[in-house]
PDB file of C-alpha atoms in Angstrom:
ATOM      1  CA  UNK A1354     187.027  37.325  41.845  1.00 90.00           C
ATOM      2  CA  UNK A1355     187.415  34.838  39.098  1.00 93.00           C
ATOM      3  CA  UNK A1356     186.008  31.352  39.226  1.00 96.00           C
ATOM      4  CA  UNK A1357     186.924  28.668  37.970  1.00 97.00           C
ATOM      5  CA  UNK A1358     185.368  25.185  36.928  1.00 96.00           C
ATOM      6  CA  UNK A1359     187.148  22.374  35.530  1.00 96.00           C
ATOM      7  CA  UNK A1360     185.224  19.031  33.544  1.00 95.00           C
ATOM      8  CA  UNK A1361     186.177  16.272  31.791  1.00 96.00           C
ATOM      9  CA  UNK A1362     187.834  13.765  34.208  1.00 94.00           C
ATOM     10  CA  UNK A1363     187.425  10.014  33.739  1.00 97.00           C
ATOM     11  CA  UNK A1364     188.755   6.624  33.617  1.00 98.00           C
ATOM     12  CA  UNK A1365     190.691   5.379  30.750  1.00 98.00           C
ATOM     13  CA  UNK A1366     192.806   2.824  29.986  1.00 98.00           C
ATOM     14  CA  UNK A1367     196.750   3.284  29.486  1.00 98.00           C
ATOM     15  CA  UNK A1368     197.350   4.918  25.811  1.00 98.00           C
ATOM     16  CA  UNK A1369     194.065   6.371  25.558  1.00 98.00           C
ATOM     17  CA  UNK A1370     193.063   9.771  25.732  1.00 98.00           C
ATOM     18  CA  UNK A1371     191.137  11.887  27.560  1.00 98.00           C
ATOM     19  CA  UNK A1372     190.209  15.746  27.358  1.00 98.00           C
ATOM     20  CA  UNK A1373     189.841  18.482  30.135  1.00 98.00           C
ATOM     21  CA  UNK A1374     187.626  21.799  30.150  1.00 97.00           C
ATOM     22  CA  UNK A1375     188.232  24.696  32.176  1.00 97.00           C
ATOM     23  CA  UNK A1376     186.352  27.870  32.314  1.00 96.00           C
ATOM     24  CA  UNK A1377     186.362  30.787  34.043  1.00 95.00           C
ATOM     25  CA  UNK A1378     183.727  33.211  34.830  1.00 93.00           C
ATOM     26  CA  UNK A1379     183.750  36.087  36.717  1.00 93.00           C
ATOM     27  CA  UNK A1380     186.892  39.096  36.446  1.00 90.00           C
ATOM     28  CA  UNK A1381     188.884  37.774  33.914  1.00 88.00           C
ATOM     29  CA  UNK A1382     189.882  40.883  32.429  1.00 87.00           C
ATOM     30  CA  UNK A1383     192.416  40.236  35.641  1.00 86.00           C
ATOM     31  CA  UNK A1384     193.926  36.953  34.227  1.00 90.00           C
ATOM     32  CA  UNK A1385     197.182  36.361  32.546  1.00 92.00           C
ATOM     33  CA  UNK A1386     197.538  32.712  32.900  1.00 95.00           C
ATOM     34  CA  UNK A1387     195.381  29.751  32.844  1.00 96.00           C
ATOM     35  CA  UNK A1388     197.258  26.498  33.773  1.00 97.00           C
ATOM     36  CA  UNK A1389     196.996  23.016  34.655  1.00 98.00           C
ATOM     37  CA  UNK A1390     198.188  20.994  37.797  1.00 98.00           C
ATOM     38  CA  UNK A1391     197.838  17.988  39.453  1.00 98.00           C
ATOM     39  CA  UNK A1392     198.172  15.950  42.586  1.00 98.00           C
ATOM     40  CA  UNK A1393     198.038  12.641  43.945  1.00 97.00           C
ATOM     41  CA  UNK A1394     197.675  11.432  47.473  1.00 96.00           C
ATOM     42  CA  UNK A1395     200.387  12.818  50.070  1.00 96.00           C
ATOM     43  CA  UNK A1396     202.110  14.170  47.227  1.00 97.00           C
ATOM     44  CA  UNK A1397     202.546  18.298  46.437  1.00 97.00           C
ATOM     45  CA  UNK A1398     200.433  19.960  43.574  1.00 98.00           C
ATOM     46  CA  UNK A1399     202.859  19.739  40.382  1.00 98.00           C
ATOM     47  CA  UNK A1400     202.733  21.400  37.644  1.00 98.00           C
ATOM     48  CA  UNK A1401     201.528  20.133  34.145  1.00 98.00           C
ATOM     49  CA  UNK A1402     200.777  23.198  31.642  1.00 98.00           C
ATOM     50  CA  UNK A1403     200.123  26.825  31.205  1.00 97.00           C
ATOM     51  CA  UNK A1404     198.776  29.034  28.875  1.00 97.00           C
ATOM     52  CA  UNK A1405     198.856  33.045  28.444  1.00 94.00           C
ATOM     53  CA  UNK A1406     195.485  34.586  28.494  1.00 91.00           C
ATOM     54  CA  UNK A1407     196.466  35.325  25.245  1.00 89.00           C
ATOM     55  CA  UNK A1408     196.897  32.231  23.786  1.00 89.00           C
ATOM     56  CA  UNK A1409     200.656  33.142  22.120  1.00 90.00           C
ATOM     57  CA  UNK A1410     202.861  31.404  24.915  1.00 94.00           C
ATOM     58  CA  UNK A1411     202.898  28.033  26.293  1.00 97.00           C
ATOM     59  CA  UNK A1412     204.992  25.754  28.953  1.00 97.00           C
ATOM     60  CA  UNK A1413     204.620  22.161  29.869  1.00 98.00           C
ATOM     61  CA  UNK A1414     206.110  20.090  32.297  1.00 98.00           C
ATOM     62  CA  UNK A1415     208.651  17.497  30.802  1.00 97.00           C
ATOM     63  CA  UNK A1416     206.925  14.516  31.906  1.00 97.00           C
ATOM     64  CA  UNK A1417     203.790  15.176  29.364  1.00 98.00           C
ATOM     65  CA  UNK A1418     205.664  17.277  26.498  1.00 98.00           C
ATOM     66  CA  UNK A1419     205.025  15.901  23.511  1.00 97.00           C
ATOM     67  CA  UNK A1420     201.570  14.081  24.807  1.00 98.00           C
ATOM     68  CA  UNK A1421     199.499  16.816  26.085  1.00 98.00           C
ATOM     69  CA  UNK A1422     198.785  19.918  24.454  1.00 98.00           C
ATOM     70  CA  UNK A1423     196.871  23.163  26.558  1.00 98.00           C
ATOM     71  CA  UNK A1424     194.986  25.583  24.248  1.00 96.00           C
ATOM     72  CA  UNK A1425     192.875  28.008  24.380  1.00 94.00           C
ATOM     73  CA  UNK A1426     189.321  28.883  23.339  1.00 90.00           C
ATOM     74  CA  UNK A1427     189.355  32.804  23.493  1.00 77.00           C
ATOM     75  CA  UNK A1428     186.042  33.575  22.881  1.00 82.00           C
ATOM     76  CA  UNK A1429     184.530  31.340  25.242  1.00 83.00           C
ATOM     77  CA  UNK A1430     187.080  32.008  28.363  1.00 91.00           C
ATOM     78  CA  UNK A1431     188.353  28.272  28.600  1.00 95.00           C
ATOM     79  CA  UNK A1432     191.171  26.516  28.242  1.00 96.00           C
ATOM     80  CA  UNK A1433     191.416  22.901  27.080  1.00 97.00           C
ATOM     81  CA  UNK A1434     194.220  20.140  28.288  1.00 98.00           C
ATOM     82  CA  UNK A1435     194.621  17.458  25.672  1.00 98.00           C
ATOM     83  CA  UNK A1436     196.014  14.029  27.029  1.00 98.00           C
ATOM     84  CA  UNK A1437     196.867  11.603  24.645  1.00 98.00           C
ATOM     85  CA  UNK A1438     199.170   8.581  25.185  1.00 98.00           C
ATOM     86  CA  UNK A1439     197.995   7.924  28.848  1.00 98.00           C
ATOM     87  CA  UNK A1440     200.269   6.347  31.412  1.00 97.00           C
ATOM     88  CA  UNK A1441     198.970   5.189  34.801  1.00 97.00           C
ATOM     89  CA  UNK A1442     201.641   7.939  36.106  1.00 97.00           C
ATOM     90  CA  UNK A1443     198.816  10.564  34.907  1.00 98.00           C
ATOM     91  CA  UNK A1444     196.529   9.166  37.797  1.00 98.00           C
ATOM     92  CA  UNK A1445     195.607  12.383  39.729  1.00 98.00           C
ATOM     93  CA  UNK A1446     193.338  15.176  40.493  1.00 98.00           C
ATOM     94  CA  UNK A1447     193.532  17.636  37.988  1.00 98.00           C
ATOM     95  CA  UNK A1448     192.805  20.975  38.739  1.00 98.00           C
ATOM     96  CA  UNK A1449     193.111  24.483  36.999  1.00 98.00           C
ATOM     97  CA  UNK A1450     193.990  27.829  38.172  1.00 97.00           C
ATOM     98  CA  UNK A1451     194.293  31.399  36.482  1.00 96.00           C
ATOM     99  CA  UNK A1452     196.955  33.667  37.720  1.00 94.00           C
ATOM    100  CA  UNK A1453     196.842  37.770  37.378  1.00 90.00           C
ATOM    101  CA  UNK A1454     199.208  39.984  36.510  1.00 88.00           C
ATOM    102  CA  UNK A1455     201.229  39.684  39.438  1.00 77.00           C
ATOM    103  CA  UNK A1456     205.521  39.205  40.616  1.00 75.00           C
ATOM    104  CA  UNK A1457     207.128  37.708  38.504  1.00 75.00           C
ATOM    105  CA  UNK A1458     206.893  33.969  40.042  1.00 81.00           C
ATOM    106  CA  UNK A1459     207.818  31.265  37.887  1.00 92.00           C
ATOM    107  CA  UNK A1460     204.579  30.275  35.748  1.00 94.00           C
ATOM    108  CA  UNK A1461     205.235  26.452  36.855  1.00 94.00           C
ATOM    109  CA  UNK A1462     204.713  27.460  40.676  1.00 94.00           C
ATOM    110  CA  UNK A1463     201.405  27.091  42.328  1.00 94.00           C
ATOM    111  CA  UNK A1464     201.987  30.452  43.980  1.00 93.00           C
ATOM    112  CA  UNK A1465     202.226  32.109  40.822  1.00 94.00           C
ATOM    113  CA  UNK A1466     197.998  31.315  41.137  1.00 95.00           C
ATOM    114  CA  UNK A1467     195.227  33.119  42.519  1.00 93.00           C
ATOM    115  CA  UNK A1468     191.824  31.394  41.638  1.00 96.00           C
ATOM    116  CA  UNK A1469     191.839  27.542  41.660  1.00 97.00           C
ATOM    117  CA  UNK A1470     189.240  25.473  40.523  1.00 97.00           C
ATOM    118  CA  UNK A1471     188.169  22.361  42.681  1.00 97.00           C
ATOM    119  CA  UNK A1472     189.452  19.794  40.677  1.00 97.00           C
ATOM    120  CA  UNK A1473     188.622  17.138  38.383  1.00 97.00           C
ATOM    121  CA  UNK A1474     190.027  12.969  38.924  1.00 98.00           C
ATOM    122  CA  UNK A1475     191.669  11.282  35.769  1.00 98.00           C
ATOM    123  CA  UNK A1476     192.516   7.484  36.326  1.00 98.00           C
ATOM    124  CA  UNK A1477     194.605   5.569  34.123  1.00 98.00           C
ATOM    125  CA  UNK A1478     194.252   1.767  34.198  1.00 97.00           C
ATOM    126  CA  UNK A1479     197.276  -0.466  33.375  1.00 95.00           C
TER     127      UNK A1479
END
């Protein structure tokens, strides 16, 4: 098992900025992919960003390339989600997953997962 705990939520205003943690604990020797998603109310889980275990390979969504930036702190088993230029669009519940080395699902698709951390709220005020 892997878990997973995410931090850093908040409120900010539009344009700000704020920072997520995730870290996982646990069998991570397992993990290939540490990602980002989010979801608002009666919506699905989207996806936002994803990072190899290994650091070298990256994908965002298109609707925060360019503003936020996932990386990766090897050494301590977490991955960071920089989110700069806030829109109220970002409003959701933010939550991180790790995937294994599994099929060869697309890395935007929350089945690609297998651990998933219980989430962390961002709010963006106009």
């Amino acid at each position: 098992q892997v878990q997973v705990v995410e931090s850093g939520g908040g409120l900010v205003q539009a344009g700000g900025s704020l920072r997520l943690s995730c870290a996982a604990s646990g069998r991570t020797g397992v993990a290939y992919l540490m990602g980002w998603f989010r979801q608002t109310p009666g919506k699905e889980r989207e996806f936002v960003a994803t990072i190899t275990w290994s650091g070298s390979n990256t994908l965002y969504a298109d609707s925060v390339k360019g503003r936020f930036t996932i990386s990766r702190d090897d050494g301590k088993n977490t991955v960071y989600l920089q989110m700069n230029s806030l829109e109220p669009e970002d409003t959701a519940v933010y939550y991180c997953a790790v995937a294994g080395y599994g099929p060869a699902t697309a890395w935007n698709s929350t089945r690609r997962y297998d651990y998933w951390g219980q989430g962390t709220q961002v709010t963006v005020s106009p």
